[in-house]
Tab-separated table of C-alpha atoms in Angstrom:
chain	number	residue	atom	x	y	z
A	3	MET	CA	11.546	12.318	63.495
A	4	GLU	CA	8.206	13.701	64.608
A	5	ARG	CA	7.732	15.805	61.504
A	6	ARG	CA	7.573	12.945	59.012
A	7	PRO	CA	4.030	11.834	59.791
A	8	ARG	CA	2.871	15.466	59.757
A	9	LEU	CA	4.520	16.115	56.400
A	10	SER	CA	3.120	12.852	55.057
A	11	ARG	CA	-0.390	13.881	56.071
A	12	ILE	CA	0.042	17.286	54.437
A	13	ASP	CA	1.311	15.663	51.260
A	14	HIS	CA	-1.719	13.392	51.257
A	15	TYR	CA	-4.012	16.360	51.931
A	16	ILE	CA	-2.719	18.351	48.957
A	17	PHE	CA	-2.407	15.290	46.727
A	18	SER	CA	-6.016	14.208	47.340
A	19	GLN	CA	-7.307	17.668	46.439
A	20	LEU	CA	-5.259	17.709	43.262
A	21	LEU	CA	-6.324	14.209	42.238
A	22	VAL	CA	-10.053	14.783	42.790
A	23	ALA	CA	-9.948	18.130	41.004
A	24	LEU	CA	-7.984	16.652	38.092
A	25	LEU	CA	-10.489	13.835	37.640
A	26	LEU	CA	-13.483	16.160	37.826
A	27	VAL	CA	-12.095	18.856	35.527
A	28	THR	CA	-10.809	16.366	32.970
A	29	THR	CA	-14.079	14.430	32.959
A	30	GLY	CA	-16.095	17.618	32.534
A	31	LEU	CA	-13.993	18.954	29.676
A	32	VAL	CA	-13.902	15.589	27.917
A	33	ALA	CA	-17.697	15.335	28.207
A	34	LEU	CA	-18.078	18.840	26.757
A	35	ILE	CA	-15.726	18.118	23.848
A	36	TRP	CA	-17.378	14.737	23.255
A	37	LEU	CA	-20.792	16.389	23.114
A	38	THR	CA	-19.744	19.049	20.615
A	39	GLN	CA	-17.845	16.602	18.401
A	40	SER	CA	-20.555	13.949	18.441
A	41	LEU	CA	-23.237	16.285	17.066
A	42	ARG	CA	-21.990	15.629	13.532
A	43	PHE	CA	-22.841	11.928	13.895
A	44	ILE	CA	-26.327	12.331	15.355
A	45	GLN	CA	-27.991	13.225	12.049
A	46	ILE	CA	-26.584	10.150	10.338
A	47	ILE	CA	-27.637	7.859	13.190
A	48	VAL	CA	-31.149	9.264	13.582
A	49	SER	CA	-32.035	9.738	9.913
A	50	HIS	CA	-31.099	6.166	9.040
A	51	GLY	CA	-32.488	4.464	12.126
A	52	LEU	CA	-29.223	3.047	13.427
A	53	SER	CA	-28.925	1.830	17.005
A	54	PRO	CA	-27.903	4.304	19.758
A	55	PHE	CA	-25.189	1.815	20.668
A	56	VAL	CA	-23.640	2.460	17.249
A	57	PHE	CA	-23.506	6.155	18.083
A	58	LEU	CA	-21.963	5.510	21.506
A	59	ARG	CA	-19.357	3.104	20.192
A	60	LEU	CA	-18.388	5.409	17.341
A	61	THR	CA	-18.022	8.529	19.480
A	62	MET	CA	-16.388	6.807	22.446
A	63	LEU	CA	-13.537	5.747	20.174
A	64	LEU	CA	-12.616	9.434	19.960
A	65	VAL	CA	-12.392	9.920	23.739
A	66	PRO	CA	-8.731	8.818	24.134
A	67	SER	CA	-7.621	11.499	21.677
A	68	PHE	CA	-9.641	14.110	23.591
A	69	VAL	CA	-8.073	13.077	26.888
A	70	ALA	CA	-4.536	13.116	25.476
A	71	THR	CA	-5.071	16.634	24.142
A	72	ILE	CA	-6.495	18.287	27.257
A	73	LEU	CA	-4.653	16.483	30.088
A	74	PRO	CA	-1.595	18.794	30.114
A	75	ILE	CA	-3.898	21.820	30.256
A	76	THR	CA	-6.242	20.416	32.910
A	77	CYS	CA	-3.278	19.415	35.080
A	78	PHE	CA	-1.988	22.993	34.917
A	79	ILE	CA	-5.425	24.435	35.716
A	80	VAL	CA	-5.886	22.140	38.704
A	81	VAL	CA	-2.422	22.828	40.158
A	82	LEU	CA	-2.810	26.571	39.743
A	83	PHE	CA	-6.315	26.570	41.247
A	84	VAL	CA	-5.581	24.319	44.227
A	85	TYR	CA	-2.356	26.061	45.242
A	86	THR	CA	-3.847	29.512	44.722
A	87	ARG	CA	-6.753	28.538	46.947
A	88	LEU	CA	-4.350	27.199	49.576
A	89	ALA	CA	-2.487	30.497	49.461
A	90	GLY	CA	-5.704	32.489	49.668
A	91	ASP	CA	-6.829	30.500	52.712
A	92	ARG	CA	-3.420	31.112	54.347
A	93	GLU	CA	-2.786	27.364	54.482
A	94	LEU	CA	0.510	27.745	52.619
A	95	THR	CA	1.545	30.368	55.181
A	96	VAL	CA	0.913	27.922	58.006
A	97	MET	CA	2.772	25.139	56.186
A	98	ARG	CA	5.761	27.403	55.594
A	99	ALA	CA	5.692	28.444	59.255
A	100	ALA	CA	5.919	24.738	60.103
A	101	GLY	CA	9.210	24.607	58.215
A	102	MET	CA	8.067	23.275	54.825
A	103	SER	CA	10.124	24.439	51.861
A	104	ASP	CA	8.863	25.146	48.353
A	105	VAL	CA	10.281	21.795	47.251
A	106	THR	CA	8.192	20.013	49.877
A	107	LEU	CA	5.086	22.017	49.047
A	108	ALA	CA	5.494	21.290	45.350
A	109	ARG	CA	6.007	17.549	45.868
A	110	PRO	CA	2.293	16.507	45.615
A	111	ALA	CA	1.828	18.526	42.416
A	112	LEU	CA	4.963	17.061	40.867
A	113	LEU	CA	3.780	13.578	41.812
A	114	ILE	CA	0.419	14.214	40.131
A	115	ALA	CA	2.194	15.665	37.095
A	116	THR	CA	4.491	12.654	36.818
A	117	GLY	CA	1.579	10.232	36.910
A	118	THR	CA	-0.303	12.326	34.365
A	119	MET	CA	2.759	12.433	32.112
A	120	LEU	CA	3.100	8.638	32.172
A	121	PHE	CA	-0.592	8.250	31.403
A	122	CYS	CA	-0.201	10.682	28.482
A	123	TYR	CA	2.622	8.513	27.125
A	124	LEU	CA	0.305	5.501	27.319
A	125	LEU	CA	-2.357	7.448	25.452
A	126	ASN	CA	-0.081	8.921	22.783
A	127	LEU	CA	1.919	5.786	22.061
A	128	VAL	CA	-0.706	3.056	22.413
A	129	LEU	CA	-4.330	3.970	23.080
A	130	VAL	CA	-4.889	6.917	20.728
A	131	PRO	CA	-3.440	5.277	17.558
A	132	ALA	CA	-5.385	2.082	18.275
A	133	SER	CA	-8.651	3.926	18.938
A	134	LEU	CA	-8.332	6.091	15.817
A	135	THR	CA	-7.659	3.017	13.699
A	136	ALA	CA	-10.737	1.321	15.145
A	137	PHE	CA	-12.766	4.505	14.625
A	138	ARG	CA	-11.862	4.745	10.948
A	139	ALA	CA	-12.630	1.086	10.315
A	140	TYR	CA	-15.941	1.262	12.202
A	141	GLU	CA	-16.955	4.469	10.406
A	142	PHE	CA	-16.271	2.748	7.098
A	143	GLU	CA	-18.426	-0.186	8.153
A	144	ILE	CA	-21.281	2.117	9.158
A	145	ARG	CA	-21.154	4.068	5.923
A	146	ASN	CA	-21.389	0.811	4.006
A	147	GLN	CA	-24.429	-0.193	6.030
A	148	ILE	CA	-25.989	3.217	5.394
A	149	ALA	CA	-25.552	2.658	1.676
A	150	ALA	CA	-28.063	-0.177	1.999
A	151	PHE	CA	-30.530	1.950	4.014
A	152	LEU	CA	-30.366	4.779	1.467
A	153	LEU	CA	-32.031	2.825	-1.330
A	154	GLN	CA	-35.617	4.059	-1.673
A	155	PRO	CA	-38.119	2.983	-4.350
A	156	GLY	CA	-38.688	5.436	-7.186
A	157	VAL	CA	-35.644	7.554	-6.269
A	158	PHE	CA	-32.299	7.922	-8.008
A	159	THR	CA	-30.000	7.427	-5.013
A	160	PRO	CA	-26.378	8.631	-5.274
A	161	VAL	CA	-24.611	5.992	-3.192
A	162	ALA	CA	-21.383	7.854	-3.950
A	163	ALA	CA	-20.212	10.553	-6.328
A	164	ASN	CA	-19.706	7.967	-9.079
A	165	VAL	CA	-22.475	5.438	-8.380
A	166	THR	CA	-26.225	6.023	-8.670
A	167	VAL	CA	-28.853	3.363	-7.945
A	168	TYR	CA	-32.548	3.352	-8.911
A	169	VAL	CA	-35.056	0.717	-7.791
A	170	GLN	CA	-38.674	0.607	-8.875
A	171	ALA	CA	-39.815	-1.293	-5.778
A	172	ARG	CA	-38.306	-2.503	-2.512
A	173	ASN	CA	-40.022	-5.121	-0.375
A	174	PRO	CA	-39.728	-5.576	3.408
A	175	ASP	CA	-37.394	-8.558	2.872
A	176	ASP	CA	-35.003	-6.268	0.908
A	177	SER	CA	-35.875	-7.838	-2.428
A	178	LEU	CA	-35.767	-5.317	-5.266
A	179	ARG	CA	-37.513	-4.934	-8.626
A	180	GLY	CA	-36.747	-2.757	-11.614
A	181	ILE	CA	-33.100	-1.974	-10.870
A	182	LEU	CA	-30.851	0.496	-12.682
A	183	ILE	CA	-27.253	1.167	-11.608
A	184	GLU	CA	-24.973	3.796	-13.124
A	185	ASP	CA	-21.496	2.613	-12.174
A	186	GLY	CA	-18.674	5.049	-12.884
A	187	ARG	CA	-16.097	3.707	-10.462
A	188	ASP	CA	-13.866	2.871	-13.393
A	189	PRO	CA	-13.615	6.174	-15.304
A	190	ARG	CA	-12.310	4.379	-18.391
A	191	ASN	CA	-15.254	1.964	-18.563
A	192	PRO	CA	-18.433	3.438	-17.049
A	193	ALA	CA	-21.282	0.971	-17.113
A	194	THR	CA	-25.054	0.916	-16.949
A	195	ILE	CA	-26.541	-2.160	-15.280
A	196	LEU	CA	-30.200	-3.130	-15.682
A	197	ALA	CA	-31.945	-5.985	-13.874
A	198	GLN	CA	-35.519	-7.199	-13.447
A	199	SER	CA	-35.028	-8.146	-9.780
A	200	GLY	CA	-32.419	-8.453	-7.087
A	201	GLN	CA	-31.738	-9.090	-3.416
A	202	LEU	CA	-30.006	-6.603	-1.115
A	203	ALA	CA	-27.709	-8.143	1.494
A	204	VAL	CA	-25.388	-6.648	4.110
A	205	THR	CA	-22.134	-8.585	4.356
A	206	PRO	CA	-19.000	-8.014	6.482
A	207	GLN	CA	-17.461	-6.427	3.383
A	208	GLY	CA	-20.437	-4.077	2.981
A	209	PRO	CA	-23.808	-4.151	1.180
A	210	GLU	CA	-24.176	-6.188	-1.993
A	211	VAL	CA	-26.963	-6.541	-4.540
A	212	LEU	CA	-27.518	-9.941	-6.185
A	213	LEU	CA	-29.048	-9.014	-9.532
A	214	GLN	CA	-31.140	-11.435	-11.585
A	215	HIS	CA	-32.095	-11.423	-15.281
A	216	GLY	CA	-30.421	-8.286	-16.543
A	217	SER	CA	-27.687	-6.790	-18.661
A	218	ARG	CA	-24.503	-4.751	-18.305
A	219	GLU	CA	-23.907	-2.105	-20.967
A	220	GLU	CA	-20.548	-0.450	-21.627
A	221	VAL	CA	-19.180	1.709	-24.433
A	222	ASP	CA	-15.892	0.397	-25.797
A	223	PRO	CA	-13.469	3.364	-25.526
A	224	ARG	CA	-11.455	2.147	-28.522
A	225	THR	CA	-14.242	1.511	-30.999
A	226	GLY	CA	-17.086	3.581	-29.527
A	227	ARG	CA	-19.432	0.590	-29.860
A	228	LEU	CA	-21.947	-0.375	-27.207
A	229	ASP	CA	-21.134	-3.729	-25.609
A	230	VAL	CA	-24.047	-5.515	-23.945
A	231	LEU	CA	-23.544	-8.454	-21.588
A	232	ASP	CA	-26.685	-10.355	-20.626
A	233	PHE	CA	-26.572	-12.236	-17.320
A	234	HIS	CA	-28.744	-14.556	-15.302
A	235	THR	CA	-27.208	-13.533	-11.957
A	236	TYR	CA	-24.714	-10.773	-11.223
A	237	THR	CA	-23.422	-9.385	-7.926
A	238	VAL	CA	-22.662	-5.694	-7.434
A	239	SER	CA	-20.887	-4.539	-4.282
A	240	LEU	CA	-22.024	-1.132	-3.065
A	241	ALA	CA	-19.249	-1.086	-0.464
A	242	GLN	CA	-16.705	-0.284	-3.148
A	243	ALA	CA	-18.479	2.997	-3.657
A	244	SER	CA	-17.630	4.214	-0.197
A	245	GLN	CA	-14.782	6.669	-0.028
A	246	GLY	CA	-12.403	7.826	2.658
A	247	TYR	CA	-11.033	4.487	3.827
A	248	THR	CA	-8.451	2.069	2.549
A	249	PRO	CA	-7.171	-0.973	4.418
A	250	GLU	CA	-3.629	0.353	4.081
A	251	LEU	CA	-2.412	2.706	6.791
A	252	THR	CA	-2.465	6.213	5.325
A	253	ASP	CA	-2.929	8.500	8.335
A	254	SER	CA	0.001	9.409	10.556
A	255	ALA	CA	-2.323	9.733	13.576
A	256	GLU	CA	-2.971	5.983	13.423
A	257	ALA	CA	0.578	4.779	12.789
A	258	PRO	CA	2.650	3.253	15.607
A	259	LEU	CA	5.711	5.154	16.799
A	260	ARG	CA	8.199	2.842	15.095
A	261	GLN	CA	6.505	3.345	11.748
A	262	LEU	CA	6.391	7.110	12.269
A	263	LEU	CA	10.138	7.237	12.861
A	264	HIS	CA	10.724	5.062	9.774
A	265	PRO	CA	7.891	5.877	7.324
A	266	PRO	CA	7.123	3.443	4.481
A	267	ARG	CA	8.841	4.088	1.179
A	268	THR	CA	5.483	4.881	-0.381
A	269	ILE	CA	5.304	8.028	1.763
A	270	THR	CA	7.573	10.712	0.367
A	271	GLY	CA	8.061	14.452	0.355
A	272	PRO	CA	6.020	16.626	2.735
A	273	ASP	CA	3.972	13.657	3.962
A	274	ARG	CA	7.119	11.877	5.123
A	275	ALA	CA	8.184	14.952	7.106
A	276	LYS	CA	4.749	15.098	8.749
A	277	TRP	CA	5.146	11.503	9.919
A	278	VAL	CA	8.501	12.252	11.545
A	279	VAL	CA	7.106	15.391	13.211
A	280	GLU	CA	4.153	13.390	14.524
A	281	ALA	CA	6.578	10.932	16.129
A	282	HIS	CA	8.428	13.712	17.947
A	283	ARG	CA	5.146	15.341	18.934
A	284	ARG	CA	4.012	12.134	20.625
A	285	LEU	CA	7.303	11.893	22.508
A	286	THR	CA	7.333	15.511	23.659
A	287	ALA	CA	3.662	16.306	24.285
A	288	PRO	CA	3.545	14.490	27.669
A	289	LEU	CA	6.595	16.458	28.826
A	290	ALA	CA	4.470	19.591	28.618
A	291	VAL	CA	2.575	18.297	31.675
A	292	ILE	CA	5.663	18.829	33.826
A	293	SER	CA	6.426	22.216	32.274
A	294	PHE	CA	2.880	23.518	32.693
A	295	THR	CA	2.745	22.219	36.265
A	296	LEU	CA	5.982	23.997	37.182
A	297	ILE	CA	4.640	27.220	35.685
A	298	GLY	CA	1.511	26.882	37.804
A	299	LEU	CA	3.581	26.151	40.916
A	300	PHE	CA	5.787	29.154	40.292
A	301	ALA	CA	2.755	31.431	39.947
A	302	ALA	CA	1.148	30.076	43.134
A	303	LEU	CA	4.141	29.571	45.429
A	304	ARG	CA	6.152	32.624	44.463
A	305	GLY	CA	3.252	35.034	44.390
A	306	MET	CA	3.471	38.013	46.683
A	307	PHE	CA	1.249	37.864	49.743
A	308	ARG	CA	-1.830	40.062	49.409
A	309	ARG	CA	-4.623	40.453	51.912
A	310	HIS	CA	-7.295	40.097	49.266
A	311	GLY	CA	-5.352	37.725	47.056
A	312	GLY	CA	-3.352	38.365	43.915
A	313	ILE	CA	-4.501	37.886	40.340
A	314	VAL	CA	-1.517	39.098	38.323
A	315	ARG	CA	0.604	35.955	38.623
A	316	PRO	CA	-2.233	33.450	37.956
A	317	VAL	CA	-3.367	35.414	34.901
A	318	SER	CA	0.231	35.662	33.723
A	319	ALA	CA	0.613	31.901	34.130
A	320	VAL	CA	-2.540	31.268	32.091
A	321	LEU	CA	-1.327	33.592	29.348
A	322	ALA	CA	2.094	31.921	29.371
A	323	VAL	CA	0.607	28.438	28.958
A	324	THR	CA	-1.733	29.685	26.225
A	325	LEU	CA	1.219	31.134	24.338
A	326	LEU	CA	3.183	27.905	24.810
A	327	VAL	CA	0.326	25.849	23.355
A	328	ALA	CA	0.119	28.174	20.348
A	329	LEU	CA	3.904	28.139	20.019
A	330	GLY	CA	3.915	24.337	20.062
A	331	LEU	CA	1.445	24.211	17.186
A	332	GLY	CA	3.476	26.722	15.212
A	333	VAL	CA	6.748	24.883	15.805
A	334	ASN	CA	5.171	21.614	14.667
A	335	ASN	CA	4.071	23.234	11.409
A	336	LEU	CA	7.496	24.743	10.850
A	337	ALA	CA	9.257	21.453	11.574
A	338	ALA	CA	7.003	19.688	9.062
A	339	ARG	CA	8.408	22.037	6.417
A	340	ASN	CA	12.007	21.798	7.607
A	341	LEU	CA	13.089	18.783	9.664
A	342	ALA	CA	16.175	20.691	10.827
A	343	LEU	CA	13.829	22.482	13.241
A	344	LEU	CA	12.890	19.265	15.085
A	345	PRO	CA	14.953	20.246	18.184
A	346	LEU	CA	12.605	23.201	18.628
A	347	ILE	CA	9.772	20.756	19.374
A	348	TRP	CA	11.760	19.383	22.316
A	349	ALA	CA	12.858	22.841	23.426
A	350	THR	CA	9.280	24.125	23.441
A	351	ALA	CA	8.190	21.233	25.665
A	352	VAL	CA	11.138	21.139	28.073
A	353	ALA	CA	12.668	24.643	28.306
A	354	PRO	CA	9.703	26.413	29.969
A	355	GLY	CA	9.668	23.806	32.736
A	356	LEU	CA	13.404	24.136	33.329
A	357	VAL	CA	13.151	27.923	33.585
A	358	ALA	CA	10.180	27.704	35.958
A	359	ALA	CA	11.982	25.110	38.115
A	360	ILE	CA	15.108	27.255	38.381
A	361	LEU	CA	13.081	30.316	39.364
A	362	LEU	CA	10.956	28.345	41.819
A	363	PHE	CA	13.603	26.329	43.630
A	364	SER	CA	16.557	28.708	43.440
A	365	ARG	CA	17.786	29.681	46.896
A	366	GLN	CA	18.488	33.184	45.676
A	367	THR	CA	14.792	33.799	45.066
A	368	VAL	CA	13.304	35.789	47.874
A	369	ARG	CA	10.583	33.962	49.706
A	370	SER	CA	7.138	35.379	49.316
């Protein structure tokens, strides 16, 4: 009866170290990844004078995907580091001398791993798809706004690969003079639009140009004759020139789990297999937290006692987790080609943890 408070305090002692280390390591790695990934957006933001808040909002939408990717690895690193340090400081020796078993010693790490696993499920099933959807929509909106900023007087500006805009003059109020637009968005009917003046406006659907006193010229593909349409006012949407986004859901990373398991009929062949594999990846990836944690516990708790510490088991654990991460990526690619290999995705996530648990908690294993 007297041991329970002592064991509770030890659990809290180990748990607090694990939790603080997990938060610090994860935050540091996420910040590093965020910094490297956000460099590709800085040029666009700075060169076109967009607000820093646009940059922050755009890049912060990627953070949930970063966290979901690195959490299993950071949890393993933290468990391995904290328990190896406890062993090096002889604290594990004292705890074992007090009658604590490996199951009791591993309890704080398994509690941290369970919480991390549940948080990974929240990320993979809810937060990451929602954030990626918002990111794609916001990026589309920004690119449309940039299309308006790109227009410079006296310059043929390629708004997209199939649309070029020339303006003779642009006033501070975004009124334009001497406008020429080469519009090839419809390959069957490319058009040349001329206008004396116009007004540039940014709408929720993207930038538009209200042209005044001009003409639209097209070559009839059947007769080869030039058709000229004179107009008093004519609106051209530059947003339609932006590429890379459609309102329809086309990316498996943004689809909800139910839709991944039952892809739309419009998705067929290899793409359909990728959607199914993505669903199983989301369901199995959090389980790797438990497997990696058990591998770290096995390396730390079953390591042989050495006066100056041991490095073989920790290095072996790191190599094992590295190989498992690479194996997981390879199995996902193979399963996308042959859905009969889907059970391998589950085996890769679960089997290493089961083996490590058996080796760690088996009574036949000689205590270190």
